[in-house]
């Protein structure tokens, strides 16, 4: 991704050149995180951190409107649909929602609506409040009351065709019930997985030697984005209806009437949806749902408030990527307090030493947490952390929890300082910072076993070569067993299996070994940018890999470039 040279500068202090660079960086970074969330269901950052990126982008665009880019995140919804599925053009775009993070944002939202509609304080403005289900958004098309198509949101204009899969979800009606059924009905809603079903599914995954899902949203999205519909059928999925797309006739005049009609047609509607007459009722409703959140059997990450009357919605209209008449009031990330027991330093593929907090187990949002991120040594010093401290941890989605504060007033004389490593904990090579880098790195390079394993993991990862069946556990076992040392060794596994006998190894069998060899064979050829990214070159992320592939589309040219750079470096020595 683009370097964050100006990310630390407040928006009000940016000059034109800095703002231009920041908008380019934010467009690149937000697109990267959109793709991870919408296409691979594997986000790297919390919702709160993502929202901060968008908020900074919006502030810069407001201050420098002449610099707004064609690829601005403010003009985009979601991410482009996956190439693995056929595409569906939405007759009515599936837009996103504006976000609110505190009561002040809600008050501003109300004021904007009243000004736009020219209402005074005595005029009624009724809202519906609906829990924001954390799942996969989907659009279901019915013709003559019969389900004929299912699609994901995609980029808002074009989604993925998941028709065969939604037909296998028992919670989705295949034929609408009751009266007042228009000839064409598109129902929008959220496909989700309940918390209890999620835990049971993960138990099965682990027993079968398969990777566990990080959270219910990822499990739901991964269950729907299957090329084999029988996998979807076997997963316990639910569906809540909350809106509509194309309608040949509309038999309701308010959002609350629409929800009642959806229920009459046979859809589940979230039971905690309410009609709210004023801002005080909205804040009370938000408070009730925030308190209830941990006890629900499905994940919610906020509450969506919509103007109830559809004629007022029509008057309010839309902005580029969201309706004016609705807002998502997000919940803060969930927090808990516990004891810091120890700090372990993990070695990444570029040698970065990352501190990981080992915690006294604590439940956060229904998940047992034992480890948390500390980012780097500067963060340890900033927080003033010591072993034995009572700390606050924060968890959001499937991103690793992080330590955010030390609880004041603890017995500091009983705690221990956290030693900052000067040697790699794995290969014992010197560990040091380079220049202004905040990261301490192992200098062992490829002589460090940990770096070699992490580079192999990166090489086969989903965004790189994407080799099915070679996860973290399998790579580590193959490396420790001497089966693979370099990426090239992966492609000779099948020919060497006459003596290796992978099918006889623990957790493997004849069929799983055959599946692995087929997966490796299928990824002998990939697009150039994936291969460049898979090499794990320091400072070469996905965006840089795409740029390199665009400028040097022939790999031979790129290899010559690298060879020339290496020769020049050797000559300089």
Coordinates of C-alpha atoms in Angstrom, one line a residue:
X1 CA 0.0 0.0 0.0
X2 CA 1.0 3.7 -0.4
X3 CA 3.4 5.0 2.2
X4 CA 1.7 6.9 5.2
X5 CA 4.2 9.8 5.1
X6 CA 1.6 12.4 6.1
X7 CA -0.8 10.2 8.1
X8 CA 0.3 11.8 11.4
X9 CA -0.5 15.4 10.2
X10 CA -3.9 16.8 11.4
X11 CA -6.3 17.5 8.5
X12 CA -6.4 21.2 9.2
X13 CA -2.6 21.5 8.8
X14 CA -2.3 19.6 5.5
X15 CA -1.1 21.6 2.5
X16 CA -2.4 20.8 -1.1
X17 CA 0.5 18.5 -1.9
X18 CA 0.2 16.6 1.4
X19 CA -3.6 16.3 1.0
X20 CA -3.2 14.9 -2.5
X21 CA -0.8 12.3 -1.2
X22 CA -3.1 11.5 1.7
X23 CA -6.1 11.0 -0.5
X24 CA -4.1 8.7 -2.7
X25 CA -3.0 6.7 0.3
X26 CA -6.4 6.5 1.8
X27 CA -8.0 5.4 -1.5
X28 CA -5.5 2.6 -1.7
X29 CA -5.7 1.6 1.9
X30 CA -9.5 1.6 2.1
X31 CA -9.8 -0.3 -1.1
X32 CA -7.4 -2.9 0.3
X33 CA -9.5 -3.3 3.5
X34 CA -12.8 -3.3 1.5
X35 CA -11.5 -6.2 -0.6
X36 CA -10.4 -8.1 2.6
X37 CA -13.8 -7.6 4.2
X38 CA -16.2 -8.1 1.3
X39 CA -14.3 -10.6 -0.9
X40 CA -12.1 -12.7 1.4
X41 CA -14.1 -12.2 4.7
X42 CA -10.7 -11.8 6.5
X43 CA -10.4 -8.2 7.8
X44 CA -7.0 -7.0 9.2
X45 CA -8.2 -4.0 11.2
X46 CA -11.1 -3.3 13.5
X47 CA -14.3 -1.6 12.3
X48 CA -13.4 1.4 14.5
X49 CA -10.0 1.7 12.8
X50 CA -11.6 1.3 9.4
X51 CA -14.2 4.0 10.2
X52 CA -11.4 6.4 11.3
X53 CA -9.7 5.9 7.8
X54 CA -13.0 6.8 6.1
X55 CA -13.6 9.8 8.5
X56 CA -10.1 11.2 7.7
X57 CA -10.8 10.8 4.0
X58 CA -14.1 12.6 4.3
X59 CA -12.5 15.5 6.2
X60 CA -9.7 16.0 3.7
X61 CA -12.2 15.9 0.8
X62 CA -14.4 18.5 2.6
X63 CA -11.4 20.8 3.0
X64 CA -9.9 20.1 -0.5
X65 CA -13.0 19.4 -2.8
X66 CA -10.9 20.1 -5.9
X67 CA -8.6 17.1 -5.0
X68 CA -11.4 14.5 -4.8
X69 CA -10.2 11.5 -6.8
X70 CA -12.2 9.4 -9.3
X71 CA -11.5 6.3 -7.2
X72 CA -12.4 8.1 -3.9
X73 CA -13.9 5.8 -1.2
X74 CA -16.7 8.3 -0.8
X75 CA -17.9 7.2 -4.3
X76 CA -17.6 3.5 -3.6
X77 CA -19.7 0.8 -1.8
X78 CA -18.2 -2.5 -0.8
X79 CA -15.8 -4.2 -3.3
X80 CA -15.8 -5.6 -6.8
X81 CA -17.5 -9.0 -7.0
X82 CA -15.3 -12.1 -7.0
X83 CA -14.3 -13.6 -10.3
X84 CA -15.4 -17.1 -9.0
X85 CA -19.1 -16.2 -9.3
X86 CA -21.2 -14.9 -12.1
X87 CA -22.2 -11.2 -11.8
X88 CA -25.6 -9.8 -11.1
X89 CA -26.4 -6.2 -11.9
X90 CA -28.6 -4.7 -9.2
X91 CA -31.8 -3.1 -10.6
X92 CA -31.7 -0.8 -7.5
X93 CA -28.1 -0.2 -6.1
X94 CA -27.3 -1.8 -2.7
X95 CA -25.8 1.3 -1.0
X96 CA -24.0 1.6 2.3
X97 CA -24.9 3.7 5.3
X98 CA -23.4 6.8 7.0
X99 CA -22.1 6.1 10.5
X100 CA -22.6 7.7 13.9
X101 CA -20.3 7.1 16.8
X102 CA -21.8 9.1 19.6
X103 CA -24.9 11.1 20.6
X104 CA -23.5 14.2 19.0
X105 CA -23.5 12.5 15.6
X106 CA -27.1 11.5 16.0
X107 CA -28.1 15.1 17.0
X108 CA -26.3 16.3 13.8
X109 CA -28.1 13.7 11.7
X110 CA -31.5 14.8 13.1
X111 CA -30.7 18.5 12.5
X112 CA -29.7 17.8 8.9
X113 CA -33.0 16.0 8.3
X114 CA -35.1 18.7 9.8
X115 CA -33.3 21.4 7.8
X116 CA -33.6 19.5 4.5
X117 CA -37.3 18.8 5.1
X118 CA -37.9 22.3 6.5
X119 CA -39.5 21.0 9.7
X120 CA -39.6 22.9 12.9
X121 CA -39.2 21.5 16.4
X122 CA -42.9 20.8 16.8
X123 CA -43.2 18.7 13.6
X124 CA -43.2 15.0 14.2
X125 CA -40.3 12.9 12.7
X126 CA -40.7 9.2 13.5
X127 CA -37.9 6.6 13.0
X128 CA -37.6 2.9 13.0
X129 CA -34.6 1.4 14.9
X130 CA -33.3 -2.0 13.7
X131 CA -30.3 -3.9 15.1
X132 CA -27.4 -3.9 12.6
X133 CA -26.8 -7.6 12.0
X134 CA -23.2 -8.5 11.5
X135 CA -23.5 -10.9 8.5
X136 CA -23.4 -11.0 4.7
X137 CA -25.8 -8.6 2.9
X138 CA -27.9 -10.3 0.2
X139 CA -30.6 -9.4 -2.3
X140 CA -33.3 -12.0 -3.0
X141 CA -35.4 -11.7 -6.2
X142 CA -38.9 -13.2 -6.4
X143 CA -41.0 -13.3 -9.5
X144 CA -44.7 -14.3 -9.2
X145 CA -43.8 -15.1 -5.5
X146 CA -41.1 -17.6 -6.4
X147 CA -37.4 -17.2 -5.5
X148 CA -35.4 -16.8 -8.8
X149 CA -32.2 -15.2 -7.9
X150 CA -29.8 -14.4 -5.0
X151 CA -26.9 -11.9 -5.1
X152 CA -24.4 -10.4 -2.7
X153 CA -23.9 -6.6 -2.4
X154 CA -20.6 -6.6 -4.3
X155 CA -19.7 -3.0 -5.1
X156 CA -23.3 -1.9 -4.7
X157 CA -23.9 -1.9 -8.5
X158 CA -22.8 -5.4 -9.3
X159 CA -22.9 -8.4 -7.0
X160 CA -22.1 -12.1 -7.0
X161 CA -24.7 -14.6 -8.2
X162 CA -25.4 -16.9 -5.2
X163 CA -28.8 -18.2 -6.4
X164 CA -27.9 -21.9 -6.1
X165 CA -26.6 -21.4 -2.6
X166 CA -29.5 -19.3 -1.2
X167 CA -31.9 -22.1 -2.4
X168 CA -30.1 -24.3 0.1
X169 CA -30.7 -22.0 3.1
X170 CA -33.8 -23.3 5.0
X171 CA -34.4 -19.8 6.6
X172 CA -34.9 -18.2 3.2
X173 CA -38.5 -18.7 1.8
X174 CA -38.5 -20.3 -1.7
X175 CA -42.1 -19.1 -2.2
X176 CA -43.7 -16.1 -0.6
X177 CA -46.8 -16.6 1.6
X178 CA -50.0 -14.5 2.0
X179 CA -51.5 -11.7 0.0
X180 CA -50.3 -8.4 -1.6
X181 CA -47.4 -10.1 -3.4
X182 CA -46.1 -7.9 -6.3
X183 CA -45.1 -9.6 -9.5
X184 CA -41.5 -8.6 -8.8
X185 CA -40.1 -8.4 -5.3
X186 CA -36.5 -7.9 -4.3
X187 CA -35.9 -8.4 -0.5
X188 CA -32.6 -7.1 1.0
X189 CA -31.4 -8.6 4.3
X190 CA -28.5 -10.2 6.1
X191 CA -27.5 -13.8 6.1
X192 CA -26.0 -14.6 9.5
X193 CA -25.0 -17.5 11.7
X194 CA -26.1 -17.7 15.4
X195 CA -23.4 -17.8 18.1
X196 CA -24.3 -21.2 19.4
X197 CA -24.3 -22.7 15.8
X198 CA -21.0 -21.0 15.2
X199 CA -19.4 -22.6 18.2
X200 CA -20.8 -26.0 17.2
X201 CA -19.5 -25.6 13.6
X202 CA -16.0 -24.7 14.8
X203 CA -15.9 -27.8 17.0
X204 CA -16.7 -29.9 14.0
X205 CA -14.1 -28.1 11.9
X206 CA -11.4 -28.7 14.4
X207 CA -12.3 -32.4 14.9
X208 CA -12.2 -32.8 11.1
X209 CA -8.7 -31.1 10.9
X210 CA -10.1 -28.1 9.1
X211 CA -9.4 -24.4 10.0
X212 CA -11.8 -22.8 12.5
X213 CA -13.7 -19.6 11.5
X214 CA -12.7 -16.4 13.3
X215 CA -16.2 -15.2 14.0
X216 CA -19.9 -15.8 13.0
X217 CA -19.8 -13.3 10.2
X218 CA -16.8 -14.9 8.5
X219 CA -18.5 -18.3 9.0
X220 CA -21.7 -17.1 7.4
X221 CA -20.0 -15.3 4.5
X222 CA -17.7 -18.3 3.9
X223 CA -20.7 -20.7 3.9
X224 CA -22.5 -18.7 1.3
X225 CA -19.5 -18.0 -1.0
X226 CA -19.1 -21.7 -1.9
X227 CA -18.9 -23.1 -5.4
X228 CA -20.5 -26.3 -4.0
X229 CA -24.1 -25.6 -2.7
X230 CA -24.1 -28.7 -0.6
X231 CA -21.6 -27.0 1.8
X232 CA -24.0 -24.1 2.2
X233 CA -26.8 -26.6 2.8
X234 CA -24.9 -28.2 5.7
X235 CA -24.3 -24.9 7.5
X236 CA -26.8 -23.4 10.0
X237 CA -27.6 -20.1 8.4
X238 CA -30.3 -17.5 9.2
X239 CA -31.7 -14.5 7.3
X240 CA -33.2 -11.3 8.6
X241 CA -35.1 -9.1 6.1
X242 CA -34.7 -5.3 6.5
X243 CA -35.3 -3.6 3.1
X244 CA -36.1 -4.0 -0.6
X245 CA -34.7 -3.3 -4.0
X246 CA -36.9 -3.5 -7.1
X247 CA -40.7 -3.7 -6.4
X248 CA -43.3 -3.8 -9.2
X249 CA -45.8 -2.5 -6.6
X250 CA -45.3 -1.3 -3.0
X251 CA -48.0 -2.4 -0.5
X252 CA -46.7 -0.3 2.4
X253 CA -46.2 3.3 3.2
X254 CA -43.7 3.2 6.1
X255 CA -40.6 1.3 7.0
X256 CA -42.4 -0.3 10.0
X257 CA -45.2 -1.4 7.7
X258 CA -42.6 -2.9 5.3
X259 CA -41.2 -5.0 8.1
X260 CA -44.6 -6.3 9.0
X261 CA -45.3 -7.1 5.4
X262 CA -42.0 -9.0 5.1
X263 CA -43.0 -11.1 8.1
X264 CA -46.4 -11.8 6.5
X265 CA -44.5 -13.0 3.3
X266 CA -42.6 -15.5 5.4
X267 CA -39.4 -13.8 6.3
X268 CA -37.8 -13.5 9.7
X269 CA -37.6 -9.9 10.9
X270 CA -35.4 -8.9 13.9
X271 CA -37.6 -8.9 17.0
X272 CA -35.8 -5.9 18.5
X273 CA -36.9 -3.5 15.7
X274 CA -39.0 -0.6 17.1
X275 CA -40.8 2.6 16.0
X276 CA -39.3 5.6 17.8
X277 CA -41.1 9.0 18.0
X278 CA -38.2 11.3 19.1
X279 CA -34.4 11.6 19.7
X280 CA -34.9 10.6 23.4
X281 CA -36.5 7.3 22.4
X282 CA -33.7 6.7 19.9
X283 CA -31.0 7.1 22.6
X284 CA -33.0 4.9 25.0
X285 CA -33.4 2.2 22.3
X286 CA -29.7 2.3 21.6
X287 CA -28.9 1.9 25.2
X288 CA -31.2 -1.1 25.6
X289 CA -29.6 -2.9 22.6
X290 CA -26.1 -2.1 23.8
X291 CA -26.9 -3.7 27.1
X292 CA -28.6 -6.7 25.4
X293 CA -25.9 -7.2 22.8
X294 CA -23.9 -9.9 24.6
X295 CA -27.0 -11.9 25.4
X296 CA -28.3 -12.1 21.8
X297 CA -27.6 -15.4 19.9
X298 CA -26.4 -13.4 16.8
X299 CA -23.8 -10.6 16.5
X300 CA -24.9 -7.0 16.1
X301 CA -22.4 -4.2 15.6
X302 CA -24.8 -1.2 16.0
X303 CA -28.3 0.0 15.3
X304 CA -29.7 1.4 12.1
X305 CA -32.1 4.3 12.4
X306 CA -34.4 5.2 9.4
X307 CA -37.0 7.8 8.8
X308 CA -40.2 5.8 9.0
X309 CA -42.3 7.5 6.3
X310 CA -41.4 6.5 2.8
X311 CA -42.6 9.7 1.3
X312 CA -40.1 11.6 3.5
X313 CA -37.4 9.1 2.5
X314 CA -38.2 9.9 -1.2
X315 CA -37.9 13.6 -0.5
X316 CA -34.6 13.2 1.3
X317 CA -33.1 11.0 -1.4
X318 CA -29.4 9.8 -1.5
X319 CA -25.9 11.1 -1.6
X320 CA -23.1 9.2 -3.5
X321 CA -22.9 6.0 -1.5
X322 CA -25.7 6.2 1.2
X323 CA -29.3 7.4 1.8
X324 CA -29.8 10.7 3.6
X325 CA -32.7 9.2 5.6
X326 CA -30.7 6.5 7.5
X327 CA -27.7 6.2 9.7
X328 CA -25.9 3.3 11.5
X329 CA -25.1 4.1 15.1
X330 CA -22.1 1.9 15.7
X331 CA -21.3 0.2 19.0
X332 CA -17.9 0.7 20.5
X333 CA -15.5 -2.2 20.5
X334 CA -16.1 -4.6 23.4
X335 CA -13.8 -4.3 26.4
X336 CA -12.8 -6.3 29.5
X337 CA -10.2 -6.2 32.2
X338 CA -7.7 -8.9 33.1
X339 CA -4.1 -9.5 34.2
X340 CA -1.0 -9.4 32.0
X341 CA 0.8 -12.7 32.7
X342 CA 3.7 -12.5 30.3
X343 CA 4.9 -11.1 26.9
X344 CA 6.1 -13.3 24.1
X345 CA 7.9 -12.0 21.0
X346 CA 6.8 -13.5 17.7
X347 CA 9.0 -13.4 14.5
X348 CA 7.3 -12.4 11.3
X349 CA 8.3 -13.1 7.7
X350 CA 10.3 -9.8 7.4
X351 CA 12.0 -10.4 10.8
X352 CA 9.7 -8.1 12.7
X353 CA 9.5 -9.0 16.4
X354 CA 6.0 -8.4 17.6
X355 CA 5.1 -8.5 21.3
X356 CA 2.0 -10.6 22.2
X357 CA 0.4 -10.3 25.6
X358 CA -0.4 -13.5 27.4
X359 CA -3.4 -12.8 29.6
X360 CA -5.4 -14.3 32.4
X361 CA -8.3 -15.8 30.3
X362 CA -11.3 -13.4 30.1
X363 CA -14.5 -13.5 28.1
X364 CA -15.0 -10.5 25.7
X365 CA -18.2 -10.4 23.7
X366 CA -18.8 -14.2 24.2
X367 CA -15.3 -15.1 23.2
X368 CA -12.6 -16.4 25.5
X369 CA -9.4 -14.3 25.1
X370 CA -6.0 -15.4 26.2
X371 CA -3.7 -13.4 23.9
X372 CA -3.7 -9.7 22.8
X373 CA -1.6 -7.6 20.5
X374 CA 0.9 -5.0 21.8
X375 CA 2.0 -3.9 18.3
X376 CA 5.6 -2.9 19.1
X377 CA 8.0 -1.9 21.9
X378 CA 7.0 1.8 21.6
X379 CA 3.4 0.8 22.5
X380 CA 4.7 -1.1 25.6
X381 CA 6.5 2.1 26.7
X382 CA 3.6 4.4 25.8
X383 CA 1.3 2.3 28.0
X384 CA 3.9 1.9 30.8
X385 CA 3.1 -1.8 30.8
X386 CA 4.6 -4.3 33.3
X387 CA 4.1 -8.0 33.9
X388 CA 1.4 -8.4 36.5
X389 CA -0.5 -5.2 35.6
X390 CA -4.3 -5.1 35.4
X391 CA -5.1 -4.1 31.9
X392 CA -8.1 -3.2 29.6
X393 CA -8.3 -5.2 26.4
X394 CA -10.5 -4.4 23.4
X395 CA -11.9 -6.8 20.9
X396 CA -13.7 -6.0 17.6
X397 CA -14.7 -8.6 15.0
X398 CA -12.0 -11.2 14.2
X399 CA -9.1 -8.8 14.6
X400 CA -6.8 -10.0 17.4
X401 CA -7.7 -8.2 20.7
X402 CA -5.4 -5.4 21.8
X403 CA -4.3 -4.0 25.1
X404 CA -5.4 -0.4 25.3
X405 CA -4.7 0.7 28.8
X406 CA -3.3 -0.1 32.2
X407 CA -5.7 0.2 35.1
X408 CA -4.4 2.8 37.5
X409 CA -4.0 2.0 41.2
X410 CA -2.5 -1.5 40.9
X411 CA 0.4 -2.6 43.2
X412 CA 3.3 -1.6 40.9
X413 CA 5.9 -3.0 43.4
X414 CA 4.6 -6.5 42.6
X415 CA 5.0 -6.1 38.8
X416 CA 8.0 -6.7 36.6
X417 CA 9.4 -4.7 33.7
X418 CA 9.1 -6.1 30.2
X419 CA 12.5 -6.7 28.7
X420 CA 12.9 -5.5 25.1
X421 CA 14.8 -8.1 23.1
X422 CA 18.2 -7.5 21.6
X423 CA 18.4 -11.0 20.1
X424 CA 15.9 -13.0 18.1
X425 CA 14.1 -15.5 20.4
X426 CA 14.3 -18.2 17.7
X427 CA 17.7 -18.0 15.9
X428 CA 19.4 -15.7 18.4
X429 CA 20.7 -13.4 15.7
X430 CA 21.0 -9.7 16.7
X431 CA 17.7 -7.8 16.8
X432 CA 17.7 -4.1 16.2
X433 CA 15.9 -1.1 14.8
X434 CA 16.9 0.4 11.5
X435 CA 16.7 4.2 11.3
X436 CA 13.3 5.6 12.3
X437 CA 11.6 2.2 12.1
X438 CA 9.5 1.6 15.2
X439 CA 9.8 -2.2 14.6
X440 CA 12.7 -4.3 16.1
X441 CA 13.8 -6.9 13.5
X442 CA 15.7 -10.1 13.6
X443 CA 18.8 -9.7 11.4
X444 CA 19.1 -13.4 10.7
X445 CA 17.2 -13.2 7.4
X446 CA 16.6 -16.6 5.8
X447 CA 18.9 -18.3 8.3
X448 CA 16.1 -17.7 10.9
X449 CA 13.7 -20.7 10.9
X450 CA 10.8 -18.6 12.0
X451 CA 11.2 -16.2 9.1
X452 CA 11.4 -19.0 6.6
X453 CA 8.2 -20.6 8.0
X454 CA 6.4 -17.3 7.9
X455 CA 7.5 -16.6 4.3
X456 CA 6.2 -20.1 3.3
X457 CA 2.9 -19.3 5.0
X458 CA 2.7 -16.0 3.1
X459 CA 3.6 -17.7 -0.2
X460 CA 0.6 -20.1 0.0
X461 CA -1.8 -17.6 1.6
X462 CA -5.2 -16.6 0.0
X463 CA -4.0 -13.3 -1.4
X464 CA -0.8 -14.8 -2.8
X465 CA -0.6 -18.2 -4.5
X466 CA -3.8 -19.3 -2.7
X467 CA -3.0 -23.1 -2.3
X468 CA -5.9 -24.8 -0.7
X469 CA -5.0 -27.3 2.1
X470 CA -1.7 -25.7 3.1
X471 CA -2.6 -23.7 6.2
X472 CA -0.4 -22.6 9.0
X473 CA -0.4 -25.9 10.8
X474 CA 0.5 -27.9 7.6
X475 CA 3.3 -25.6 6.6
X476 CA 4.9 -25.8 10.1
X477 CA 4.6 -29.6 10.1
X478 CA 6.1 -29.9 6.6
X479 CA 8.9 -27.5 7.5
X480 CA 9.7 -29.2 10.8
X481 CA 9.7 -32.5 9.1
X482 CA 12.1 -31.4 6.4
X483 CA 9.6 -31.8 3.6
X484 CA 9.8 -28.2 2.5
X485 CA 12.3 -25.4 3.0
X486 CA 11.6 -23.1 0.1
X487 CA 8.5 -22.3 -2.0
X488 CA 10.0 -24.4 -4.9
X489 CA 9.8 -27.5 -2.6
X490 CA 6.0 -27.2 -2.5
X491 CA 5.8 -27.9 -6.3
X492 CA 7.9 -31.1 -6.0
X493 CA 5.9 -32.6 -3.1
X494 CA 3.9 -34.9 -5.4
X495 CA 7.0 -36.3 -7.2
X496 CA 8.8 -36.8 -3.9
X497 CA 5.8 -38.4 -2.2
X498 CA 7.0 -41.9 -3.3
X499 CA 9.4 -41.7 -0.4
X500 CA 7.7 -39.0 1.7
X501 CA 4.3 -40.8 2.1
X502 CA 2.4 -37.7 3.2
X503 CA -0.8 -39.8 3.3
X504 CA 0.7 -41.7 6.2
X505 CA 1.4 -38.6 8.3
X506 CA -0.9 -37.7 11.3
X507 CA -4.0 -35.9 10.1
X508 CA -3.5 -37.0 6.5
X509 CA -5.0 -39.7 4.3
X510 CA -4.9 -40.8 0.7
X511 CA -7.8 -38.5 -0.3
X512 CA -6.5 -35.4 1.5
X513 CA -3.0 -35.9 0.1
X514 CA -4.5 -36.2 -3.4
X515 CA -6.5 -33.1 -2.9
X516 CA -3.4 -31.2 -1.8
X517 CA -1.5 -32.3 -4.9
X518 CA -4.4 -31.2 -7.1
X519 CA -4.5 -27.8 -5.4
X520 CA -0.8 -27.3 -5.9
X521 CA -1.0 -28.3 -9.5
X522 CA -3.9 -25.8 -10.0
X523 CA -1.8 -22.9 -8.8
X524 CA 1.3 -23.5 -10.9
X525 CA 0.2 -20.6 -13.0
X526 CA -1.2 -17.3 -11.5
X527 CA -1.4 -13.7 -12.5
X528 CA 1.9 -11.9 -12.2
X529 CA 0.9 -9.5 -9.4
X530 CA -0.1 -12.4 -7.2
X531 CA 3.3 -14.1 -7.8
X532 CA 5.2 -10.9 -7.0
X533 CA 3.2 -10.4 -3.8
X534 CA 3.8 -14.1 -2.9
X535 CA 7.6 -13.6 -2.9
X536 CA 7.2 -11.6 0.3
X537 CA 9.6 -8.8 -0.7
X538 CA 9.9 -6.2 2.1
X539 CA 7.8 -3.1 1.4
X540 CA 6.1 -4.8 -1.6
X541 CA 2.4 -5.2 -0.7
X542 CA -0.5 -6.0 -3.0
X543 CA -0.8 -2.5 -4.4
X544 CA 2.9 -2.3 -5.2
X545 CA 2.8 -5.8 -6.7
X546 CA 0.0 -4.7 -9.0
X547 CA 2.0 -1.6 -10.0
X548 CA 5.1 -3.6 -10.8
X549 CA 3.1 -6.1 -12.8
X550 CA 1.5 -3.3 -14.8
X551 CA 4.8 -1.6 -15.6
X552 CA 6.7 -4.9 -16.3
X553 CA 4.0 -7.3 -17.5
X554 CA 6.7 -9.8 -18.7
X555 CA 8.3 -11.6 -15.7
X556 CA 11.6 -11.9 -17.6
X557 CA 11.8 -8.1 -17.7
X558 CA 11.1 -7.9 -14.0
X559 CA 13.7 -10.6 -13.2
X560 CA 16.3 -8.7 -15.3
X561 CA 15.4 -5.5 -13.3
X562 CA 16.0 -7.3 -10.0
X563 CA 19.2 -8.8 -11.3
X564 CA 20.5 -5.4 -12.3
X565 CA 19.6 -3.9 -9.0
X566 CA 21.5 -6.7 -7.2
X567 CA 24.6 -6.3 -9.5
X568 CA 24.6 -2.5 -8.8
X569 CA 24.4 -3.1 -5.1
X570 CA 27.3 -5.6 -5.2
X571 CA 29.4 -3.2 -7.2
X572 CA 28.8 -0.4 -4.7
X573 CA 30.1 -2.7 -2.0

